[in-house]
PDB file of C-alpha atoms in Angstrom:
ATOM      1  CA  MET A   1     110.370 113.445 133.032  1.00  0.00           C
ATOM      2  CA  ALA A   2     110.288 111.597 136.324  1.00  0.00           C
ATOM      3  CA  GLY A   3     109.342 107.966 136.132  1.00  0.00           C
ATOM      4  CA  TYR A   4     110.267 107.597 132.448  1.00  0.00           C
ATOM      5  CA  ASP A   5     110.322 104.137 130.890  1.00  0.00           C
ATOM      6  CA  PRO A   6     113.999 103.180 130.378  1.00  0.00           C
ATOM      7  CA  ARG A   7     112.992 100.645 127.726  1.00  0.00           C
ATOM      8  CA  VAL A   8     112.113 103.444 125.299  1.00  0.00           C
ATOM      9  CA  THR A   9     114.018 106.403 126.760  1.00  0.00           C
ATOM     10  CA  PRO A  10     117.729 106.708 125.883  1.00  0.00           C
ATOM     11  CA  ALA A  11     118.820 107.991 129.275  1.00  0.00           C
ATOM     12  CA  ARG A  12     121.280 106.769 131.891  1.00  0.00           C
ATOM     13  CA  PRO A  13     122.843 108.619 134.834  1.00  0.00           C
ATOM     14  CA  ASP A  14     126.042 109.092 132.813  1.00  0.00           C
ATOM     15  CA  LEU A  15     124.599 109.669 129.341  1.00  0.00           C
ATOM     16  CA  ALA A  16     121.390 110.647 127.580  1.00  0.00           C
ATOM     17  CA  ALA A  17     120.139 111.709 124.167  1.00  0.00           C
ATOM     18  CA  LYS A  18     120.466 115.417 123.433  1.00  0.00           C
ATOM     19  CA  TYR A  19     116.737 115.773 122.846  1.00  0.00           C
ATOM     20  CA  LEU A  20     116.161 114.811 126.480  1.00  0.00           C
ATOM     21  CA  GLU A  21     118.254 117.642 127.883  1.00  0.00           C
ATOM     22  CA  GLY A  22     116.236 119.496 130.493  1.00  0.00           C
ATOM     23  CA  LYS A  23     113.868 116.524 130.835  1.00  0.00           C
ATOM     24  CA  VAL A  24     116.122 113.955 132.506  1.00  0.00           C
ATOM     25  CA  ASP A  25     119.216 114.083 134.695  1.00  0.00           C
ATOM     26  CA  ALA A  26     122.439 112.872 133.086  1.00  0.00           C
ATOM     27  CA  ALA A  27     126.131 113.740 133.269  1.00  0.00           C
ATOM     28  CA  ARG A  28     126.237 114.535 129.546  1.00  0.00           C
ATOM     29  CA  PHE A  29     123.972 114.683 126.514  1.00  0.00           C
ATOM     30  CA  VAL A  30     124.887 113.629 122.962  1.00  0.00           C
ATOM     31  CA  GLU A  31     123.230 114.028 119.582  1.00  0.00           C
ATOM     32  CA  GLY A  32     123.679 110.439 118.487  1.00  0.00           C
ATOM     33  CA  THR A  33     124.689 109.010 115.109  1.00  0.00           C
ATOM     34  CA  LEU A  34     122.385 107.213 112.710  1.00  0.00           C
ATOM     35  CA  PHE A  35     123.309 103.660 111.717  1.00  0.00           C
ATOM     36  CA  GLU A  36     121.627 100.826 109.857  1.00  0.00           C
ATOM     37  CA  VAL A  37     121.338  97.167 110.829  1.00  0.00           C
ATOM     38  CA  ILE A  38     123.376  95.310 108.208  1.00  0.00           C
ATOM     39  CA  ALA A  39     123.177  91.849 109.814  1.00  0.00           C
ATOM     40  CA  PRO A  40     120.130  89.662 109.099  1.00  0.00           C
ATOM     41  CA  GLN A  41     119.074  90.353 112.679  1.00  0.00           C
ATOM     42  CA  SER A  42     120.783  91.870 115.675  1.00  0.00           C
ATOM     43  CA  PRO A  43     120.234  91.195 119.362  1.00  0.00           C
ATOM     44  CA  VAL A  44     119.366  94.167 121.520  1.00  0.00           C
ATOM     45  CA  ARG A  45     120.669  93.347 124.984  1.00  0.00           C
ATOM     46  CA  ARG A  46     120.281  94.842 128.435  1.00  0.00           C
ATOM     47  CA  ALA A  47     124.045  95.096 128.905  1.00  0.00           C
ATOM     48  CA  PRO A  48     127.091  95.055 126.586  1.00  0.00           C
ATOM     49  CA  ALA A  49     127.746  91.322 126.865  1.00  0.00           C
ATOM     50  CA  HIS A  50     126.816  88.293 124.809  1.00  0.00           C
ATOM     51  CA  ASP A  51     125.296  86.586 127.844  1.00  0.00           C
ATOM     52  CA  ALA A  52     123.187  89.595 128.859  1.00  0.00           C
ATOM     53  CA  SER A  53     119.408  89.377 128.689  1.00  0.00           C
ATOM     54  CA  LEU A  54     117.942  89.582 125.176  1.00  0.00           C
ATOM     55  CA  GLU A  55     115.486  92.484 125.260  1.00  0.00           C
ATOM     56  CA  THR A  56     114.419  92.430 121.604  1.00  0.00           C
ATOM     57  CA  GLU A  57     115.865  92.065 118.120  1.00  0.00           C
ATOM     58  CA  ALA A  58     116.457  94.526 115.295  1.00  0.00           C
ATOM     59  CA  LEU A  59     116.036  93.377 111.702  1.00  0.00           C
ATOM     60  CA  MET A  60     118.146  94.112 108.641  1.00  0.00           C
ATOM     61  CA  GLY A  61     117.467  97.566 107.234  1.00  0.00           C
ATOM     62  CA  GLU A  62     116.292  99.060 110.512  1.00  0.00           C
ATOM     63  CA  ARG A  63     117.747 102.411 111.521  1.00  0.00           C
ATOM     64  CA  VAL A  64     119.360 102.819 114.932  1.00  0.00           C
ATOM     65  CA  THR A  65     120.495 106.032 116.613  1.00  0.00           C
ATOM     66  CA  VAL A  66     123.699 105.234 118.486  1.00  0.00           C
ATOM     67  CA  TYR A  67     124.620 107.342 121.516  1.00  0.00           C
ATOM     68  CA  GLU A  68     127.675 105.419 122.667  1.00  0.00           C
ATOM     69  CA  ASP A  69     130.241 103.012 121.225  1.00  0.00           C
ATOM     70  CA  ASN A  70     132.102 101.462 124.142  1.00  0.00           C
ATOM     71  CA  GLY A  71     135.073 100.503 121.978  1.00  0.00           C
ATOM     72  CA  GLU A  72     134.691  96.866 122.980  1.00  0.00           C
ATOM     73  CA  GLY A  73     132.282  95.742 120.282  1.00  0.00           C
ATOM     74  CA  TRP A  74     129.013  97.184 121.608  1.00  0.00           C
ATOM     75  CA  CYS A  75     126.871 100.220 120.807  1.00  0.00           C
ATOM     76  CA  TRP A  76     124.141 101.699 122.992  1.00  0.00           C
ATOM     77  CA  GLY A  77     121.272 103.165 121.012  1.00  0.00           C
ATOM     78  CA  GLN A  78     117.593 103.453 120.188  1.00  0.00           C
ATOM     79  CA  LEU A  79     115.728 101.570 117.448  1.00  0.00           C
ATOM     80  CA  GLY A  80     113.938 103.671 114.881  1.00  0.00           C
ATOM     81  CA  SER A  81     110.962 101.330 114.560  1.00  0.00           C
ATOM     82  CA  ASP A  82     109.595 101.067 118.099  1.00  0.00           C
ATOM     83  CA  GLY A  83     111.981 103.254 120.100  1.00  0.00           C
ATOM     84  CA  TYR A  84     113.464 100.390 122.098  1.00  0.00           C
ATOM     85  CA  VAL A  85     116.794 101.135 123.804  1.00  0.00           C
ATOM     86  CA  GLY A  86     119.641  98.725 124.408  1.00  0.00           C
ATOM     87  CA  TRP A  87     123.063  97.401 123.459  1.00  0.00           C
ATOM     88  CA  LEU A  88     123.726  96.072 119.944  1.00  0.00           C
ATOM     89  CA  PRO A  89     126.896  94.431 118.584  1.00  0.00           C
ATOM     90  CA  SER A  90     128.904  97.036 116.692  1.00  0.00           C
ATOM     91  CA  ALA A  91     129.518  94.523 113.886  1.00  0.00           C
ATOM     92  CA  ALA A  92     125.772  94.366 113.186  1.00  0.00           C
ATOM     93  CA  LEU A  93     125.660  98.079 112.301  1.00  0.00           C
ATOM     94  CA  GLY A  94     126.889 100.081 109.338  1.00  0.00           C
ATOM     95  CA  ALA A  95     126.499 103.472 107.726  1.00  0.00           C
ATOM     96  CA  PRO A  96     122.945 104.055 106.440  1.00  0.00           C
ATOM     97  CA  GLY A  97     122.548 103.032 102.831  1.00  0.00           C
ATOM     98  CA  ALA A  98     119.851 103.826 100.306  1.00  0.00           C
ATOM     99  CA  ALA A  99     116.297 103.974 101.593  1.00  0.00           C
ATOM    100  CA  PRO A 100     114.644 100.530 101.650  1.00  0.00           C
ATOM    101  CA  THR A 101     112.309  99.713  98.766  1.00  0.00           C
ATOM    102  CA  ASP A 102     111.202  96.180  99.617  1.00  0.00           C
ATOM    103  CA  ARG A 103     110.650  93.917 102.608  1.00  0.00           C
ATOM    104  CA  VAL A 104     110.876  90.184 103.137  1.00  0.00           C
ATOM    105  CA  ALA A 105     107.284  88.937 102.917  1.00  0.00           C
ATOM    106  CA  VAL A 106     107.841  85.254 103.740  1.00  0.00           C
ATOM    107  CA  LEU A 107     108.791  83.659 107.022  1.00  0.00           C
ATOM    108  CA  ARG A 108     112.428  83.306 105.945  1.00  0.00           C
ATOM    109  CA  THR A 109     114.357  83.593 102.706  1.00  0.00           C
ATOM    110  CA  LEU A 110     117.937  83.095 101.566  1.00  0.00           C
ATOM    111  CA  ALA A 111     120.277  85.661 100.069  1.00  0.00           C
ATOM    112  CA  PHE A 112     122.798  84.505  97.481  1.00  0.00           C
ATOM    113  CA  PRO A 113     126.016  86.095  96.168  1.00  0.00           C
ATOM    114  CA  GLY A 114     124.822  85.771  92.569  1.00  0.00           C
ATOM    115  CA  ALA A 115     121.883  84.875  90.360  1.00  0.00           C
ATOM    116  CA  SER A 116     121.872  81.131  91.029  1.00  0.00           C
ATOM    117  CA  ILE A 117     120.240  79.022  93.732  1.00  0.00           C
ATOM    118  CA  LYS A 118     123.170  76.614  93.371  1.00  0.00           C
ATOM    119  CA  LEU A 119     125.500  79.132  94.986  1.00  0.00           C
ATOM    120  CA  PRO A 120     126.077  78.850  98.746  1.00  0.00           C
ATOM    121  CA  PRO A 121     123.707  81.354 100.436  1.00  0.00           C
ATOM    122  CA  VAL A 122     125.371  84.139 102.376  1.00  0.00           C
ATOM    123  CA  ALA A 123     122.497  85.025 104.707  1.00  0.00           C
ATOM    124  CA  ALA A 124     119.025  84.010 105.853  1.00  0.00           C
ATOM    125  CA  LEU A 125     116.620  86.927 106.206  1.00  0.00           C
ATOM    126  CA  SER A 126     113.429  86.948 108.253  1.00  0.00           C
ATOM    127  CA  LEU A 127     109.983  88.326 107.583  1.00  0.00           C
ATOM    128  CA  GLY A 128     110.117  92.084 108.035  1.00  0.00           C
ATOM    129  CA  CYS A 129     113.720  92.666 106.987  1.00  0.00           C
ATOM    130  CA  THR A 130     113.909  95.638 104.623  1.00  0.00           C
ATOM    131  CA  LEU A 131     116.173  96.032 101.608  1.00  0.00           C
ATOM    132  CA  ALA A 132     117.110  98.578  98.981  1.00  0.00           C
ATOM    133  CA  VAL A 133     116.541  96.736  95.704  1.00  0.00           C
ATOM    134  CA  THR A 134     118.307  98.339  92.752  1.00  0.00           C
ATOM    135  CA  ARG A 135     117.428  95.981  89.902  1.00  0.00           C
ATOM    136  CA  ARG A 136     115.955  92.645  88.867  1.00  0.00           C
ATOM    137  CA  GLU A 137     117.956  89.842  87.281  1.00  0.00           C
ATOM    138  CA  GLY A 138     115.789  86.971  86.151  1.00  0.00           C
ATOM    139  CA  ASP A 139     113.927  85.649  89.183  1.00  0.00           C
ATOM    140  CA  PHE A 140     116.161  87.578  91.568  1.00  0.00           C
ATOM    141  CA  ALA A 141     115.941  90.980  93.186  1.00  0.00           C
ATOM    142  CA  VAL A 142     119.391  92.504  93.598  1.00  0.00           C
ATOM    143  CA  THR A 143     120.257  94.899  96.406  1.00  0.00           C
ATOM    144  CA  GLY A 144     122.760  97.729  96.367  1.00  0.00           C
ATOM    145  CA  VAL A 145     125.211  95.650  98.422  1.00  0.00           C
ATOM    146  CA  GLY A 146     125.047  92.715  96.014  1.00  0.00           C
ATOM    147  CA  LEU A 147     122.618  90.353  97.683  1.00  0.00           C
ATOM    148  CA  TYR A 148     120.479  88.254  95.326  1.00  0.00           C
ATOM    149  CA  LEU A 149     117.101  87.241  96.765  1.00  0.00           C
ATOM    150  CA  PRO A 150     114.177  85.378  95.205  1.00  0.00           C
ATOM    151  CA  ALA A 151     111.996  88.219  93.960  1.00  0.00           C
ATOM    152  CA  ARG A 152     108.827  86.307  94.825  1.00  0.00           C
ATOM    153  CA  HIS A 153     109.857  86.370  98.486  1.00  0.00           C
ATOM    154  CA  LEU A 154     109.811  90.164  98.601  1.00  0.00           C
ATOM    155  CA  ALA A 155     107.068  92.772  98.533  1.00  0.00           C
ATOM    156  CA  PRO A 156     107.178  96.531  97.970  1.00  0.00           C
ATOM    157  CA  LEU A 157     107.624  98.403 101.226  1.00  0.00           C
ATOM    158  CA  ALA A 158     104.164  99.945 100.908  1.00  0.00           C
ATOM    159  CA  ALA A 159     102.400  96.607 100.275  1.00  0.00           C
ATOM    160  CA  MET A 160     100.769  95.464 103.502  1.00  0.00           C
ATOM    161  CA  GLU A 161      99.325  92.128 104.577  1.00  0.00           C
ATOM    162  CA  LYS A 162      95.529  92.167 104.784  1.00  0.00           C
ATOM    163  CA  ASP A 163      95.163  89.830 107.772  1.00  0.00           C
ATOM    164  CA  PHE A 164      97.680  90.092 110.598  1.00  0.00           C
ATOM    165  CA  VAL A 165      96.294  86.931 112.209  1.00  0.00           C
ATOM    166  CA  ALA A 166      97.208  84.970 109.078  1.00  0.00           C
ATOM    167  CA  VAL A 167     100.735  86.378 109.388  1.00  0.00           C
ATOM    168  CA  ALA A 168     100.929  85.161 112.989  1.00  0.00           C
ATOM    169  CA  GLU A 169      99.696  81.715 111.911  1.00  0.00           C
ATOM    170  CA  ARG A 170     102.781  81.290 109.717  1.00  0.00           C
ATOM    171  CA  PHE A 171     104.859  81.125 112.904  1.00  0.00           C
ATOM    172  CA  VAL A 172     103.107  78.027 114.300  1.00  0.00           C
ATOM    173  CA  GLY A 173     105.807  75.655 115.550  1.00  0.00           C
ATOM    174  CA  VAL A 174     108.510  78.330 115.762  1.00  0.00           C
ATOM    175  CA  PRO A 175     110.427  77.974 119.059  1.00  0.00           C
ATOM    176  CA  TYR A 176     109.697  80.312 121.945  1.00  0.00           C
ATOM    177  CA  LEU A 177     112.548  82.762 122.530  1.00  0.00           C
ATOM    178  CA  TRP A 178     112.381  85.549 125.091  1.00  0.00           C
ATOM    179  CA  GLY A 179     113.076  88.797 123.218  1.00  0.00           C
ATOM    180  CA  GLY A 180     113.012  87.131 119.807  1.00  0.00           C
ATOM    181  CA  LYS A 181     111.063  88.274 116.750  1.00  0.00           C
ATOM    182  CA  THR A 182     112.113  85.984 113.885  1.00  0.00           C
ATOM    183  CA  SER A 183     111.333  82.479 112.637  1.00  0.00           C
ATOM    184  CA  LEU A 184     114.350  81.245 114.610  1.00  0.00           C
ATOM    185  CA  GLY A 185     112.452  82.115 117.778  1.00  0.00           C
ATOM    186  CA  LEU A 186     110.138  84.751 119.185  1.00  0.00           C
ATOM    187  CA  ASP A 187     108.095  85.617 122.250  1.00  0.00           C
ATOM    188  CA  CYS A 188     104.431  86.484 122.695  1.00  0.00           C
ATOM    189  CA  SER A 189     104.685  90.231 122.169  1.00  0.00           C
ATOM    190  CA  GLY A 190     107.245  89.767 119.401  1.00  0.00           C
ATOM    191  CA  LEU A 191     104.718  87.656 117.502  1.00  0.00           C
ATOM    192  CA  VAL A 192     102.070  90.378 117.877  1.00  0.00           C
ATOM    193  CA  GLN A 193     104.485  93.130 116.852  1.00  0.00           C
ATOM    194  CA  VAL A 194     105.821  91.318 113.782  1.00  0.00           C
ATOM    195  CA  ALA A 195     102.329  90.389 112.583  1.00  0.00           C
ATOM    196  CA  LEU A 196     100.855  93.855 113.089  1.00  0.00           C
ATOM    197  CA  THR A 197     103.859  95.577 111.515  1.00  0.00           C
ATOM    198  CA  ALA A 198     103.519  93.399 108.415  1.00  0.00           C
ATOM    199  CA  SER A 199      99.955  94.678 108.172  1.00  0.00           C
ATOM    200  CA  GLY A 200     100.960  98.324 108.478  1.00  0.00           C
ATOM    201  CA  ILE A 201      99.793  98.731 112.084  1.00  0.00           C
ATOM    202  CA  GLY A 202     102.234 100.407 114.441  1.00  0.00           C
ATOM    203  CA  CYS A 203     102.872  98.313 117.529  1.00  0.00           C
ATOM    204  CA  PRO A 204     105.023  98.768 120.641  1.00  0.00           C
ATOM    205  CA  ARG A 205     107.350  95.961 121.684  1.00  0.00           C
ATOM    206  CA  ASP A 206     106.254  94.584 125.064  1.00  0.00           C
ATOM    207  CA  SER A 207     102.911  93.142 126.123  1.00  0.00           C
ATOM    208  CA  ASP A 208     102.233  95.813 128.763  1.00  0.00           C
ATOM    209  CA  MET A 209     102.897  98.536 126.183  1.00  0.00           C
ATOM    210  CA  GLN A 210     100.593  96.762 123.737  1.00  0.00           C
ATOM    211  CA  LYS A 211      97.845  96.452 126.333  1.00  0.00           C
ATOM    212  CA  ASN A 212      98.055 100.162 127.113  1.00  0.00           C
ATOM    213  CA  GLY A 213      98.531 101.398 123.559  1.00  0.00           C
ATOM    214  CA  LEU A 214      96.488  99.228 121.227  1.00  0.00           C
ATOM    215  CA  GLY A 215      92.778  99.064 120.496  1.00  0.00           C
ATOM    216  CA  SER A 216      89.732  99.518 122.701  1.00  0.00           C
ATOM    217  CA  ALA A 217      88.845  97.407 125.704  1.00  0.00           C
ATOM    218  CA  VAL A 218      86.234  94.678 125.365  1.00  0.00           C
ATOM    219  CA  THR A 219      84.541  94.455 128.744  1.00  0.00           C
ATOM    220  CA  PRO A 220      84.364  92.538 130.899  1.00  0.00           C
ATOM    221  CA  ALA A 221      87.650  90.774 130.146  1.00  0.00           C
ATOM    222  CA  SER A 222      86.400  87.672 131.940  1.00  0.00           C
ATOM    223  CA  ASP A 223      83.717  87.234 129.277  1.00  0.00           C
ATOM    224  CA  TYR A 224      85.573  85.992 126.222  1.00  0.00           C
ATOM    225  CA  SER A 225      82.570  84.301 124.617  1.00  0.00           C
ATOM    226  CA  ASN A 226      82.200  86.918 121.897  1.00  0.00           C
ATOM    227  CA  LEU A 227      85.766  87.217 120.692  1.00  0.00           C
ATOM    228  CA  GLN A 228      86.427  88.275 117.140  1.00  0.00           C
ATOM    229  CA  ARG A 229      89.360  87.371 114.913  1.00  0.00           C
ATOM    230  CA  GLY A 230      92.217  89.727 115.726  1.00  0.00           C
ATOM    231  CA  ASP A 231      91.217  90.546 119.307  1.00  0.00           C
ATOM    232  CA  LEU A 232      94.195  90.644 121.669  1.00  0.00           C
ATOM    233  CA  LEU A 233      93.996  88.883 125.034  1.00  0.00           C
ATOM    234  CA  PHE A 234      96.260  90.060 127.848  1.00  0.00           C
ATOM    235  CA  TRP A 235      97.452  88.388 131.005  1.00  0.00           C
ATOM    236  CA  PRO A 236     100.187  89.838 133.261  1.00  0.00           C
ATOM    237  CA  GLY A 237     103.276  89.574 131.067  1.00  0.00           C
ATOM    238  CA  HIS A 238     101.557  87.693 128.246  1.00  0.00           C
ATOM    239  CA  VAL A 239      99.504  88.364 125.118  1.00  0.00           C
ATOM    240  CA  ALA A 240      97.654  86.114 122.673  1.00  0.00           C
ATOM    241  CA  ILE A 241      95.734  86.682 119.434  1.00  0.00           C
ATOM    242  CA  ALA A 242      92.195  85.424 118.876  1.00  0.00           C
ATOM    243  CA  ARG A 243      91.857  83.415 115.651  1.00  0.00           C
ATOM    244  CA  ASP A 244      88.097  83.130 116.069  1.00  0.00           C
ATOM    245  CA  ALA A 245      85.586  82.834 118.908  1.00  0.00           C
ATOM    246  CA  ARG A 246      87.139  79.577 120.144  1.00  0.00           C
ATOM    247  CA  THR A 247      90.885  79.507 119.490  1.00  0.00           C
ATOM    248  CA  ILE A 248      93.952  81.654 120.045  1.00  0.00           C
ATOM    249  CA  ILE A 249      97.487  81.721 118.697  1.00  0.00           C
ATOM    250  CA  HIS A 250     100.376  82.719 120.929  1.00  0.00           C
ATOM    251  CA  ALA A 251     104.083  82.182 121.459  1.00  0.00           C
ATOM    252  CA  ASN A 252     104.316  80.749 124.945  1.00  0.00           C
ATOM    253  CA  GLY A 253     106.569  79.053 127.425  1.00  0.00           C
ATOM    254  CA  PHE A 254     104.170  76.154 128.074  1.00  0.00           C
ATOM    255  CA  HIS A 255     104.458  74.803 124.535  1.00  0.00           C
ATOM    256  CA  MET A 256     107.892  76.452 124.102  1.00  0.00           C
ATOM    257  CA  ALA A 257     106.632  77.386 120.651  1.00  0.00           C
ATOM    258  CA  THR A 258     104.017  79.375 118.821  1.00  0.00           C
ATOM    259  CA  ALA A 259     100.865  77.302 119.145  1.00  0.00           C
ATOM    260  CA  ILE A 260      97.141  77.325 118.441  1.00  0.00           C
ATOM    261  CA  GLU A 261      94.876  76.135 121.236  1.00  0.00           C
ATOM    262  CA  PRO A 262      91.310  76.519 122.515  1.00  0.00           C
ATOM    263  CA  ILE A 263      90.786  79.759 124.419  1.00  0.00           C
ATOM    264  CA  ALA A 264      89.029  78.035 127.317  1.00  0.00           C
ATOM    265  CA  GLU A 265      91.927  75.638 127.851  1.00  0.00           C
ATOM    266  CA  ALA A 266      94.513  78.421 127.792  1.00  0.00           C
ATOM    267  CA  VAL A 267      92.545  80.610 130.202  1.00  0.00           C
ATOM    268  CA  LYS A 268      92.131  77.704 132.621  1.00  0.00           C
ATOM    269  CA  ARG A 269      95.775  76.629 132.451  1.00  0.00           C
ATOM    270  CA  ILE A 270      97.173  80.138 132.865  1.00  0.00           C
ATOM    271  CA  ALA A 271      94.772  80.873 135.729  1.00  0.00           C
ATOM    272  CA  ALA A 272      96.040  77.732 137.471  1.00  0.00           C
ATOM    273  CA  SER A 273      99.529  79.235 137.360  1.00  0.00           C
ATOM    274  CA  GLY A 274      98.239  82.333 139.158  1.00  0.00           C
ATOM    275  CA  ALA A 275      97.568  84.732 136.271  1.00  0.00           C
ATOM    276  CA  LYS A 276      94.061  85.798 135.314  1.00  0.00           C
ATOM    277  CA  LEU A 277      92.971  87.239 131.992  1.00  0.00           C
ATOM    278  CA  GLU A 278      93.057  90.974 132.631  1.00  0.00           C
ATOM    279  CA  ALA A 279      92.113  92.637 129.331  1.00  0.00           C
ATOM    280  CA  VAL A 280      90.780  91.996 125.857  1.00  0.00           C
ATOM    281  CA  LYS A 281      91.501  94.702 123.271  1.00  0.00           C
ATOM    282  CA  ARG A 282      89.858  95.091 119.861  1.00  0.00           C
ATOM    283  CA  LEU A 283      91.776  96.880 117.119  1.00  0.00           C
TER     284      LEU A 283
END
């Protein structure tokens, strides 16, 4: 398995997942233990330190296979959703609970300790968080761990958004955050992944993975005059979503936010920085 991608392969020189035995070189191989993200969101970092690079985020309800707990507050594991590998705070993980039944279907919602909006909220959950709802109490959905959420902010796990571009448009104005994927901050590929996932379309995490794994190429990439809503535009290290034949939406470092702008202006500005549009993919 020479040349494997360490972002999605749980392998290090000292430790690797058991299922990789015979495929990669490592000092030892372990089966791993299944956990669940119990925090509203958890950072997934490159190293076991709070100031290490943020690689991505895991959302409440996501399953994580942990291969190492370093005993100092960090676990090294692989996300069940997109296979990303990294270090998560041990406090963000717990034993797997009941299978999720619902997901947060709005940009952000609040969880309360009881059936009253006058109570101090105990958590803020982002679009895409999944929950095991056990009952309804008035206007609230109640989870097995006692969180009360506005029922109208949730949707059954199987209910998918019809237009992933419309999902992305909800994030307009959200700050740019490298590695982020919530309404507190997200990056270009995080925006694409969150929007597609909400629409039931599997999506890898990073823009290069998305370019290689999603859709069919629209050629030539330099001709973007016939774009359709939902086309994905790729530059080196960047991705944007076509809203129509004239505008795109993308989380970007120029605006430091998710923004809508004319395609022609974005192509010109990014080219001036040294990066040319290299691919357009149609789902």
